[in-house]
Amino acid sequence: MPMTPEQRATLEDVTQFIYREARLQDDHEYDAWESLWTDDGVYWVPANGDGGDPEKVMSIIYDNRSRIALRIRQFHTGKRFSQTPRSRLRRLVSNIEVLREEGDEILVTANAMVCESQTRGDFVWASRNEYLLRRDADGLRMARKTVVLINNSTAMYSLAFLI
């Protein structure tokens, strides 16, 4: 079914937002990345499958908004070695699809592949991402991001600071 001009404009806004978010992560611009979040944001990377209730299942990352800010503040201290030396990262994002738009909230999915080069070697992380975006006076912001890695049920010896 053809998209309406409004649906096309929403998809374009969403696509640009997701591309910007990917670039900020790739370029280690964590303060700018953090500014993309709503005050009630939740960042979740489930372990062992597609998800479930993050309060009841194991997670690789499960951060509320204050924990996202703390993670970045800790990184800035220079005493957190999760990214020392920094990985070189590049993301490919594809199959961006708006699933639902209700009021100021937009549910979006996308596929992503992150190529990471670090001292331990090169890694490729593939995932299906789900975003709950919210429109506000400044544009779109993330209220939730879920990153379902395709290999999340296997042992992971390394993972970028933010996936």
PDB file of C-alpha atoms in Angstrom:
ATOM      1  CA  MET A   1       0.000   0.000   0.000  1.00  0.00           C
ATOM      2  CA  PRO A   2       1.441   3.424  -0.894  1.00  0.00           C
ATOM      3  CA  MET A   3       2.461   5.740   1.923  1.00  0.00           C
ATOM      4  CA  THR A   4       0.720   9.016   2.532  1.00  0.00           C
ATOM      5  CA  PRO A   5       2.850  12.180   2.484  1.00  0.00           C
ATOM      6  CA  GLU A   6       2.587  12.267   6.302  1.00  0.00           C
ATOM      7  CA  GLN A   7       3.785   8.645   6.612  1.00  0.00           C
ATOM      8  CA  ARG A   8       6.668   9.344   4.226  1.00  0.00           C
ATOM      9  CA  ALA A   9       7.665  12.442   6.250  1.00  0.00           C
ATOM     10  CA  THR A  10       7.564  10.420   9.486  1.00  0.00           C
ATOM     11  CA  LEU A  11       9.710   7.667   7.966  1.00  0.00           C
ATOM     12  CA  GLU A  12      12.221  10.264   6.755  1.00  0.00           C
ATOM     13  CA  ASP A  13      12.385  11.891  10.217  1.00  0.00           C
ATOM     14  CA  VAL A  14      12.773   8.509  11.918  1.00  0.00           C
ATOM     15  CA  THR A  15      15.454   7.355   9.462  1.00  0.00           C
ATOM     16  CA  GLN A  16      17.521  10.510   9.949  1.00  0.00           C
ATOM     17  CA  PHE A  17      17.215  10.166  13.726  1.00  0.00           C
ATOM     18  CA  ILE A  18      18.378   6.531  13.696  1.00  0.00           C
ATOM     19  CA  TYR A  19      21.279   7.331  11.358  1.00  0.00           C
ATOM     20  CA  ARG A  20      22.337  10.215  13.639  1.00  0.00           C
ATOM     21  CA  GLU A  21      22.142   7.947  16.695  1.00  0.00           C
ATOM     22  CA  ALA A  22      24.331   5.348  14.943  1.00  0.00           C
ATOM     23  CA  ARG A  23      26.911   7.970  13.919  1.00  0.00           C
ATOM     24  CA  LEU A  24      27.142   9.367  17.445  1.00  0.00           C
ATOM     25  CA  GLN A  25      27.795   5.878  18.814  1.00  0.00           C
ATOM     26  CA  ASP A  26      30.362   5.101  16.093  1.00  0.00           C
ATOM     27  CA  ASP A  27      32.202   8.377  16.718  1.00  0.00           C
ATOM     28  CA  HIS A  28      32.163   7.954  20.532  1.00  0.00           C
ATOM     29  CA  GLU A  29      30.166  11.173  20.937  1.00  0.00           C
ATOM     30  CA  TYR A  30      28.496   9.873  24.078  1.00  0.00           C
ATOM     31  CA  ASP A  31      27.310  13.218  25.460  1.00  0.00           C
ATOM     32  CA  ALA A  32      25.498  13.999  22.216  1.00  0.00           C
ATOM     33  CA  TRP A  33      24.166  10.417  22.146  1.00  0.00           C
ATOM     34  CA  GLU A  34      22.890  10.796  25.703  1.00  0.00           C
ATOM     35  CA  SER A  35      21.019  13.967  24.734  1.00  0.00           C
ATOM     36  CA  LEU A  36      18.861  11.887  22.359  1.00  0.00           C
ATOM     37  CA  TRP A  37      17.136  10.210  25.325  1.00  0.00           C
ATOM     38  CA  THR A  38      13.919  11.158  27.084  1.00  0.00           C
ATOM     39  CA  ASP A  39      13.975  11.536  30.863  1.00  0.00           C
ATOM     40  CA  ASP A  40      12.243   8.158  31.245  1.00  0.00           C
ATOM     41  CA  GLY A  41      14.400   6.346  28.663  1.00  0.00           C
ATOM     42  CA  VAL A  42      15.294   2.645  28.920  1.00  0.00           C
ATOM     43  CA  TYR A  43      18.185   1.016  27.038  1.00  0.00           C
ATOM     44  CA  TRP A  44      17.970  -2.771  26.939  1.00  0.00           C
ATOM     45  CA  VAL A  45      20.154  -5.476  25.402  1.00  0.00           C
ATOM     46  CA  PRO A  46      18.538  -8.800  26.373  1.00  0.00           C
ATOM     47  CA  ALA A  47      20.446 -12.038  26.823  1.00  0.00           C
ATOM     48  CA  ASN A  48      19.241 -15.476  25.780  1.00  0.00           C
ATOM     49  CA  GLY A  49      16.647 -14.748  23.154  1.00  0.00           C
ATOM     50  CA  ASP A  50      14.226 -12.115  22.004  1.00  0.00           C
ATOM     51  CA  GLY A  51      13.448 -10.557  25.323  1.00  0.00           C
ATOM     52  CA  GLY A  52      10.587 -11.015  27.709  1.00  0.00           C
ATOM     53  CA  ASP A  53      10.329  -8.946  30.861  1.00  0.00           C
ATOM     54  CA  PRO A  54      13.711  -7.310  31.586  1.00  0.00           C
ATOM     55  CA  GLU A  55      12.814  -7.328  35.302  1.00  0.00           C
ATOM     56  CA  LYS A  56      12.638 -11.146  35.211  1.00  0.00           C
ATOM     57  CA  VAL A  57      15.199 -12.271  32.618  1.00  0.00           C
ATOM     58  CA  MET A  58      18.944 -11.821  32.362  1.00  0.00           C
ATOM     59  CA  SER A  59      20.200  -8.842  30.361  1.00  0.00           C
ATOM     60  CA  ILE A  60      23.502  -7.843  28.814  1.00  0.00           C
ATOM     61  CA  ILE A  61      22.567  -4.193  29.425  1.00  0.00           C
ATOM     62  CA  TYR A  62      19.433  -2.909  31.136  1.00  0.00           C
ATOM     63  CA  ASP A  63      19.797   0.774  31.937  1.00  0.00           C
ATOM     64  CA  ASN A  64      17.208   3.340  32.903  1.00  0.00           C
ATOM     65  CA  ARG A  65      17.849   6.998  32.143  1.00  0.00           C
ATOM     66  CA  SER A  66      19.897   7.697  35.263  1.00  0.00           C
ATOM     67  CA  ARG A  67      22.022   4.594  34.656  1.00  0.00           C
ATOM     68  CA  ILE A  68      22.670   5.697  31.055  1.00  0.00           C
ATOM     69  CA  ALA A  69      23.954   9.034  32.395  1.00  0.00           C
ATOM     70  CA  LEU A  70      26.043   7.277  35.066  1.00  0.00           C
ATOM     71  CA  ARG A  71      27.579   4.936  32.469  1.00  0.00           C
ATOM     72  CA  ILE A  72      28.707   7.947  30.417  1.00  0.00           C
ATOM     73  CA  ARG A  73      29.965   9.896  33.462  1.00  0.00           C
ATOM     74  CA  GLN A  74      31.989   6.860  34.525  1.00  0.00           C
ATOM     75  CA  PHE A  75      33.432   6.595  31.027  1.00  0.00           C
ATOM     76  CA  HIS A  76      34.543  10.246  31.207  1.00  0.00           C
ATOM     77  CA  THR A  77      36.500   9.597  34.417  1.00  0.00           C
ATOM     78  CA  GLY A  78      39.048   7.633  32.391  1.00  0.00           C
ATOM     79  CA  LYS A  79      38.932   4.913  35.039  1.00  0.00           C
ATOM     80  CA  ARG A  80      36.512   2.684  33.166  1.00  0.00           C
ATOM     81  CA  PHE A  81      38.522   0.568  30.787  1.00  0.00           C
ATOM     82  CA  SER A  82      35.669  -0.889  28.770  1.00  0.00           C
ATOM     83  CA  GLN A  83      36.832   1.195  25.813  1.00  0.00           C
ATOM     84  CA  THR A  84      40.559   1.672  26.390  1.00  0.00           C
ATOM     85  CA  PRO A  85      41.804   1.935  23.775  1.00  0.00           C
ATOM     86  CA  ARG A  86      38.625   2.929  21.999  1.00  0.00           C
ATOM     87  CA  SER A  87      37.213   0.473  19.515  1.00  0.00           C
ATOM     88  CA  ARG A  88      36.877   1.636  15.959  1.00  0.00           C
ATOM     89  CA  LEU A  89      33.217   1.202  15.069  1.00  0.00           C
ATOM     90  CA  ARG A  90      31.007   1.482  12.024  1.00  0.00           C
ATOM     91  CA  ARG A  91      27.328   0.609  11.850  1.00  0.00           C
ATOM     92  CA  LEU A  92      25.150  -0.350   8.944  1.00  0.00           C
ATOM     93  CA  VAL A  93      21.467   0.255   9.580  1.00  0.00           C
ATOM     94  CA  SER A  94      18.790  -1.106   7.284  1.00  0.00           C
ATOM     95  CA  ASN A  95      15.159  -2.173   7.055  1.00  0.00           C
ATOM     96  CA  ILE A  96      13.899   0.799   9.057  1.00  0.00           C
ATOM     97  CA  GLU A  97      10.174   0.347   9.460  1.00  0.00           C
ATOM     98  CA  VAL A  98       7.584   2.381  11.342  1.00  0.00           C
ATOM     99  CA  LEU A  99       5.334  -0.173  13.021  1.00  0.00           C
ATOM    100  CA  ARG A 100       2.969   2.135  14.826  1.00  0.00           C
ATOM    101  CA  GLU A 101       2.394   5.812  15.437  1.00  0.00           C
ATOM    102  CA  GLU A 102       0.128   6.838  18.297  1.00  0.00           C
ATOM    103  CA  GLY A 103       0.016  10.458  19.379  1.00  0.00           C
ATOM    104  CA  ASP A 104       3.579  11.637  19.922  1.00  0.00           C
ATOM    105  CA  GLU A 105       5.060   8.089  20.111  1.00  0.00           C
ATOM    106  CA  ILE A 106       6.448   6.122  17.186  1.00  0.00           C
ATOM    107  CA  LEU A 107       7.410   2.432  17.392  1.00  0.00           C
ATOM    108  CA  VAL A 108      10.196   1.604  14.931  1.00  0.00           C
ATOM    109  CA  THR A 109      12.303  -1.443  14.093  1.00  0.00           C
ATOM    110  CA  ALA A 110      15.546  -1.705  12.156  1.00  0.00           C
ATOM    111  CA  ASN A 111      18.329  -4.163  11.489  1.00  0.00           C
ATOM    112  CA  ALA A 112      21.873  -3.186  12.395  1.00  0.00           C
ATOM    113  CA  MET A 113      25.334  -4.572  11.881  1.00  0.00           C
ATOM    114  CA  VAL A 114      28.182  -3.128  13.925  1.00  0.00           C
ATOM    115  CA  CYS A 115      31.738  -3.740  12.771  1.00  0.00           C
ATOM    116  CA  GLU A 116      34.127  -3.330  15.700  1.00  0.00           C
ATOM    117  CA  SER A 117      37.921  -3.361  15.600  1.00  0.00           C
ATOM    118  CA  GLN A 118      39.726  -3.502  18.922  1.00  0.00           C
ATOM    119  CA  THR A 119      42.931  -4.847  20.429  1.00  0.00           C
ATOM    120  CA  ARG A 120      41.443  -8.345  20.831  1.00  0.00           C
ATOM    121  CA  GLY A 121      40.437  -8.496  17.182  1.00  0.00           C
ATOM    122  CA  ASP A 122      37.608  -7.646  14.857  1.00  0.00           C
ATOM    123  CA  PHE A 123      33.995  -8.438  15.683  1.00  0.00           C
ATOM    124  CA  VAL A 124      30.693  -8.174  13.849  1.00  0.00           C
ATOM    125  CA  TRP A 125      27.541  -7.694  15.889  1.00  0.00           C
ATOM    126  CA  ALA A 126      24.211  -8.140  14.118  1.00  0.00           C
ATOM    127  CA  SER A 127      20.946  -7.156  15.749  1.00  0.00           C
ATOM    128  CA  ARG A 128      17.317  -6.330  15.405  1.00  0.00           C
ATOM    129  CA  ASN A 129      16.665  -3.007  17.136  1.00  0.00           C
ATOM    130  CA  GLU A 130      13.369  -1.672  18.375  1.00  0.00           C
ATOM    131  CA  TYR A 131      12.960   2.010  19.183  1.00  0.00           C
ATOM    132  CA  LEU A 132      10.167   3.828  20.919  1.00  0.00           C
ATOM    133  CA  LEU A 133      10.618   7.400  19.738  1.00  0.00           C
ATOM    134  CA  ARG A 134       8.768  10.368  21.106  1.00  0.00           C
ATOM    135  CA  ARG A 135       8.207  13.724  19.458  1.00  0.00           C
ATOM    136  CA  ASP A 136       8.827  16.812  21.573  1.00  0.00           C
ATOM    137  CA  ALA A 137       9.505  20.488  20.881  1.00  0.00           C
ATOM    138  CA  ASP A 138      13.080  19.692  19.775  1.00  0.00           C
ATOM    139  CA  GLY A 139      12.186  16.788  17.468  1.00  0.00           C
ATOM    140  CA  LEU A 140      12.486  13.054  18.100  1.00  0.00           C
ATOM    141  CA  ARG A 141      13.971  11.483  21.225  1.00  0.00           C
ATOM    142  CA  MET A 142      14.379   7.875  22.370  1.00  0.00           C
ATOM    143  CA  ALA A 143      12.092   6.651  25.133  1.00  0.00           C
ATOM    144  CA  ARG A 144      13.260   3.054  24.694  1.00  0.00           C
ATOM    145  CA  LYS A 145      15.836   1.190  22.661  1.00  0.00           C
ATOM    146  CA  THR A 146      16.037  -2.586  22.630  1.00  0.00           C
ATOM    147  CA  VAL A 147      18.957  -4.258  20.859  1.00  0.00           C
ATOM    148  CA  VAL A 148      18.416  -7.984  20.259  1.00  0.00           C
ATOM    149  CA  LEU A 149      21.765  -9.432  19.211  1.00  0.00           C
ATOM    150  CA  ILE A 150      21.457 -12.510  17.023  1.00  0.00           C
ATOM    151  CA  ASN A 151      24.114 -14.278  19.117  1.00  0.00           C
ATOM    152  CA  ASN A 152      22.848 -13.203  22.540  1.00  0.00           C
ATOM    153  CA  SER A 153      22.458 -16.795  23.716  1.00  0.00           C
ATOM    154  CA  THR A 154      26.173 -17.562  23.337  1.00  0.00           C
ATOM    155  CA  ALA A 155      29.184 -16.526  25.403  1.00  0.00           C
ATOM    156  CA  MET A 156      30.389 -13.006  24.571  1.00  0.00           C
ATOM    157  CA  TYR A 157      34.003 -12.255  25.336  1.00  0.00           C
ATOM    158  CA  SER A 158      33.846  -8.621  24.373  1.00  0.00           C
ATOM    159  CA  LEU A 159      31.236  -5.996  23.643  1.00  0.00           C
ATOM    160  CA  ALA A 160      31.516  -2.348  22.688  1.00  0.00           C
ATOM    161  CA  PHE A 161      30.775   0.218  25.383  1.00  0.00           C
ATOM    162  CA  LEU A 162      27.350   0.776  23.807  1.00  0.00           C
ATOM    163  CA  ILE A 163      25.985  -1.545  21.141  1.00  0.00           C
TER     164      ILE A 163
END
